[in-house]
Coordinates of C-alpha atoms in Angstrom, one line a residue:
X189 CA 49.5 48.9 43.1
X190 CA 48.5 47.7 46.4
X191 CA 48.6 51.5 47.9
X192 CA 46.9 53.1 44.8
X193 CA 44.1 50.6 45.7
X194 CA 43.6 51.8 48.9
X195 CA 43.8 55.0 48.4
X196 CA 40.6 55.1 45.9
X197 CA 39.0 53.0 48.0
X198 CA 39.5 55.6 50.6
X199 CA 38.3 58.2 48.3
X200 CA 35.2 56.5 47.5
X201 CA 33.7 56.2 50.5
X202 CA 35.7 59.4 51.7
X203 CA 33.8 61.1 49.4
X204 CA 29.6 60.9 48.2
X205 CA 30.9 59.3 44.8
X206 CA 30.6 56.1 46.3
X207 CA 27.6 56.1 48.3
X208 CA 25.9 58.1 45.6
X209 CA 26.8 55.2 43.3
X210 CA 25.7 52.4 45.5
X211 CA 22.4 54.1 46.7
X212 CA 21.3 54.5 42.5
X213 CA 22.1 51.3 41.9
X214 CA 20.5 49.8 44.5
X215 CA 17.4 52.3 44.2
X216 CA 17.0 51.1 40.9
X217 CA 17.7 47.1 41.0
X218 CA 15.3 47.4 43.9
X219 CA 12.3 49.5 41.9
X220 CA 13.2 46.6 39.1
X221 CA 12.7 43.8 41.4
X222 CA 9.2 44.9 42.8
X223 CA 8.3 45.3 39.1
X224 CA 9.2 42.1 37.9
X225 CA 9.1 39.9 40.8
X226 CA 7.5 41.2 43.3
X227 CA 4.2 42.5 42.4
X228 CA 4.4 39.7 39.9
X229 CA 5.2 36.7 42.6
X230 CA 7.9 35.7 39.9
X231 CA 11.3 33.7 40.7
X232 CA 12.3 34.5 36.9
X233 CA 15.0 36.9 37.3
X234 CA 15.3 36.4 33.0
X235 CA 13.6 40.4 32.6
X236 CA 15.0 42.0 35.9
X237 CA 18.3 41.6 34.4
X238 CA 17.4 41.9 31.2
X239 CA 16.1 45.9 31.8
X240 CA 19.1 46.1 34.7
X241 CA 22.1 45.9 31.8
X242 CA 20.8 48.8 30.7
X243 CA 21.3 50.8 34.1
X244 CA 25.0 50.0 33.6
X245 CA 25.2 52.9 30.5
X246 CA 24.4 55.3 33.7
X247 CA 26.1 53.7 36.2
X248 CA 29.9 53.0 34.6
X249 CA 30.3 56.9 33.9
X250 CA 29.4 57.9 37.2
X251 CA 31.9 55.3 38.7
X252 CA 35.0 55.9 36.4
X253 CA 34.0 59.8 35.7
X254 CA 36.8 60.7 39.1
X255 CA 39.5 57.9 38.3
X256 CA 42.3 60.0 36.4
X257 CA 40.0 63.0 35.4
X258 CA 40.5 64.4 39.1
X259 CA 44.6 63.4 38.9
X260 CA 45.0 66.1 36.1
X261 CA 42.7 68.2 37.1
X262 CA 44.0 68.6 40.6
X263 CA 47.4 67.9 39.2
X264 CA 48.2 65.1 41.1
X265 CA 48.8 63.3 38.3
X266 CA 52.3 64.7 38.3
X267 CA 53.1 62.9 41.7
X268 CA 51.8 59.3 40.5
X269 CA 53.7 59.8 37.0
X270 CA 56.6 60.4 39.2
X271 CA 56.5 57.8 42.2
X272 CA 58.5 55.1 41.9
X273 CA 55.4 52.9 40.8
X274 CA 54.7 52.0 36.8
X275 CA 51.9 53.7 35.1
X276 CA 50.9 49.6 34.3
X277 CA 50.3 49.3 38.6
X278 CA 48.5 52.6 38.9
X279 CA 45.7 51.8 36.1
X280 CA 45.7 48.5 37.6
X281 CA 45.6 49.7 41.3
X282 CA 42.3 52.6 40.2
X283 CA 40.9 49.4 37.9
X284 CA 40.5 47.0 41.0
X285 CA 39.0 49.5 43.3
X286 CA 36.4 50.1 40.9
X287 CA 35.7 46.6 40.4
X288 CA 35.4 46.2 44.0
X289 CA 33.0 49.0 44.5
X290 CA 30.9 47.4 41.3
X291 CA 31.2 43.6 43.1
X292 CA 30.0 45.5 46.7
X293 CA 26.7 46.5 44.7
X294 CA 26.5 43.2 43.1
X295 CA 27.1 41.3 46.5
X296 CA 24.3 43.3 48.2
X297 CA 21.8 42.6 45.2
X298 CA 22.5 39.0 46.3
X299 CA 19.5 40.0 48.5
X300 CA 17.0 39.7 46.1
X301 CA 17.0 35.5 45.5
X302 CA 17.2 35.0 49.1
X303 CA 14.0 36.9 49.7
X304 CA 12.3 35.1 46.6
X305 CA 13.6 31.4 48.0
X306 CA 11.7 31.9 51.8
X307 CA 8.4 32.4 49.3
X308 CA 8.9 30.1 46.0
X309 CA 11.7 28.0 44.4
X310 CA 14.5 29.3 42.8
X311 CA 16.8 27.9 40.1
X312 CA 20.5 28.8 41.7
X313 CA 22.6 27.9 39.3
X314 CA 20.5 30.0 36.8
X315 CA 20.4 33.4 39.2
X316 CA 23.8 33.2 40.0
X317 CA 24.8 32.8 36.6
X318 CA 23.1 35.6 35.5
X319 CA 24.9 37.6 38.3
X320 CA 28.0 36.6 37.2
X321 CA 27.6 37.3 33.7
X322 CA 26.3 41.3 34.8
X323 CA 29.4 41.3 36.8
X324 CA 31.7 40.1 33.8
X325 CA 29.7 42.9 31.9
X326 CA 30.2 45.9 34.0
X327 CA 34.1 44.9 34.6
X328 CA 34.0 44.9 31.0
X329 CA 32.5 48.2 30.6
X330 CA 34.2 50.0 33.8
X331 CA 37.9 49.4 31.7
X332 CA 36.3 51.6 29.0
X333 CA 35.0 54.1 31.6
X334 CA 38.8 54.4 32.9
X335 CA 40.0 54.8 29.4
X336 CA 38.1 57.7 28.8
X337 CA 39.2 59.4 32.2
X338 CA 42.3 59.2 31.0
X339 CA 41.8 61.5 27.7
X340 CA 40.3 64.8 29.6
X341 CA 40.7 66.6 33.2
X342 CA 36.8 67.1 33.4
X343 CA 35.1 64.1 35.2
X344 CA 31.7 65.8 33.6
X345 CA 33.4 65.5 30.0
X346 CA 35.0 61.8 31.1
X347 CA 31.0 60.5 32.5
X348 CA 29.5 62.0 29.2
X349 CA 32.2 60.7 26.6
X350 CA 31.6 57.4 28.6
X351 CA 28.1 57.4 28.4
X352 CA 28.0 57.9 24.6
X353 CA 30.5 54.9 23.9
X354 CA 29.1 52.5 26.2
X355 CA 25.3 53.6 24.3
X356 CA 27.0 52.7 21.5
X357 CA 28.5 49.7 22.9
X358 CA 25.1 48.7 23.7
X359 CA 24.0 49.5 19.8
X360 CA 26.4 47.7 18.2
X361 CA 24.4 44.6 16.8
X362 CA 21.8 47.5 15.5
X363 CA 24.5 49.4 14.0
X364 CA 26.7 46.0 12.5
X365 CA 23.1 45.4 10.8
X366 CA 23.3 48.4 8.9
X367 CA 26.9 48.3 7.4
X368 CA 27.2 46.8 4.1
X369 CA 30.9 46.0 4.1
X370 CA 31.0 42.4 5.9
X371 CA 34.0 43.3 7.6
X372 CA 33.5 46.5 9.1
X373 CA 30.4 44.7 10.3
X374 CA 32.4 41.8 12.2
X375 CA 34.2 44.5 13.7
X376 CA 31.7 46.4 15.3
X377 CA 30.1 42.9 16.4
X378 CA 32.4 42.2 18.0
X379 CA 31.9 45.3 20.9
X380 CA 28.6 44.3 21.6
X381 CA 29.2 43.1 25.0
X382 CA 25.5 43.1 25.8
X383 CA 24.4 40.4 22.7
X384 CA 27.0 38.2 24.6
X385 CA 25.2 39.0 28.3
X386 CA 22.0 36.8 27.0
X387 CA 24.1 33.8 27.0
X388 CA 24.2 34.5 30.4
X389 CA 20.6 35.5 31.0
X390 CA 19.8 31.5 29.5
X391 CA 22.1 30.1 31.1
X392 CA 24.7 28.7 28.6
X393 CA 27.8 28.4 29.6
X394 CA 30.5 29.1 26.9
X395 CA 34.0 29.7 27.7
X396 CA 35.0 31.8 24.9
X397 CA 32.8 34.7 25.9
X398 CA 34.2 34.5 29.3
X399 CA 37.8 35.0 27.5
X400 CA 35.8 37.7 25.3
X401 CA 35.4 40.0 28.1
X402 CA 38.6 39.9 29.6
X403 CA 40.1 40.7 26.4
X404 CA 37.8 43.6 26.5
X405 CA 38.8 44.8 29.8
X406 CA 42.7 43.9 28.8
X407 CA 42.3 45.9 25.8
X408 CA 41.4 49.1 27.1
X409 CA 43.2 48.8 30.0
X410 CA 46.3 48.9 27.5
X411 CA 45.0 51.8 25.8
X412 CA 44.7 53.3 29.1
X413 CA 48.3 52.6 29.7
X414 CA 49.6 54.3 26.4
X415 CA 47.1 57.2 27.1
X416 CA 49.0 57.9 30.8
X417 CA 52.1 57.1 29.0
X418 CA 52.2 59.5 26.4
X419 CA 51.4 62.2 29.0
X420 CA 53.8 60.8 31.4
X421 CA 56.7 61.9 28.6
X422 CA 55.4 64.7 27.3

């Protein structure tokens, strides 16, 4: 696992997939934070973050688009599925990498409090738990991105599958609404991963949607898994 890590952290920043995915992140948490708290003299990050979840339907696709899509593609895939490594360590190994690249983006953004604390007070324990509950959010959402690399060889096919789900991800409460049958309606409730984020956003501090999103991320990682693994023996 630990050598699949490193090699796509290598290939990120190897490559303009990862500075291309930093630089539009950061282009656009930074065009968010002159808007709301800027130009506004705010310290309330409560609509920065609210209007930056939605950058993560963009951003997840770009970052997972490469992860196994490129493998087939460039048939590499071959030489994992046959190194002496489970299919369990290599979704793991491509998984973490991501996550790193994501926490880099999130560590830099870090930059936006301290600059509001040398001009006007600001709640900590608020702002940083509104970070970590975007960070639990896009881990969440990067274990569907690598799911869906999994099902095709095109990255451009992976990013756009990946895009439509996580829309729909972000849809879900809208959607639950208009189903009738009271279960089908718990079901889809129960992807909305960005009605649980506003917890987050004011501040409550629940335990249970902490466990909710790493049964997310556990969940498609799985179905990751099985996706590799039924390749692996056919």
């Amino acid at each position: 696992m630990k050598a699949i890590y490193k090699r796509e952290m290598f290939a990120y920043f190897t490559s303009p997939v990862g500075y291309v995915v930093l630089a539009f992140a950061l282009c656009v948490s930074g065009v968010l934070f002159g808007l709301f708290n800027l130009s506004g003299a705010s310290t309330s990050m409560l609509y920065f973050f609210s209007f930056l979840s939605y950058i993560l339907i963009l951003l997840v696709p770009l970052m997972t688009m490469h992860l196994w899509a490129d493998e087939r593609k460039n048939k590499t895939d071959q030489l994992l599925l046959t190194a002496n490594v489970s299919v369990g360590s290599i979704i793991l190994g491509k998984y973490l990498a991501c996550i790193t690249l994501f926490a880099i983006n999130v560590a830099i953004m870090l930059i936006y409090p301290l600059v509001m604390s040398l001009y006007g007070t600001v709640i900590w324990s608020y702002v940083l738990m509104m970070f970590f509950g975007y960070f639990l959010m896009g881990c969440a959402m990067l274990s569907v991105g690598l799911f869906v690399s999994t099902l095709t060889e095109s990255p451009i096919v992976s990013a756009l599958i990946s895009f439509v789900i996580i829309l729909l991800l972000k849809l879900a409460d809208m959607i639950a609404t208009s189903v009738k049958v009271d279960f089908l309606s718990d079901i889809i409730k129960w992807f909305s991963l960005f009605s649980r984020f506003n917890n987050f956003i004011d501040a409550v501090i629940d335990i249970s949607i902490l466990v909710y999103y790493i049964t997310f991320a556990g969940l498609f990682l799985f179905l990751a898994v099985v996706s590799v693994q039924k390749k692996r023996w056919s």
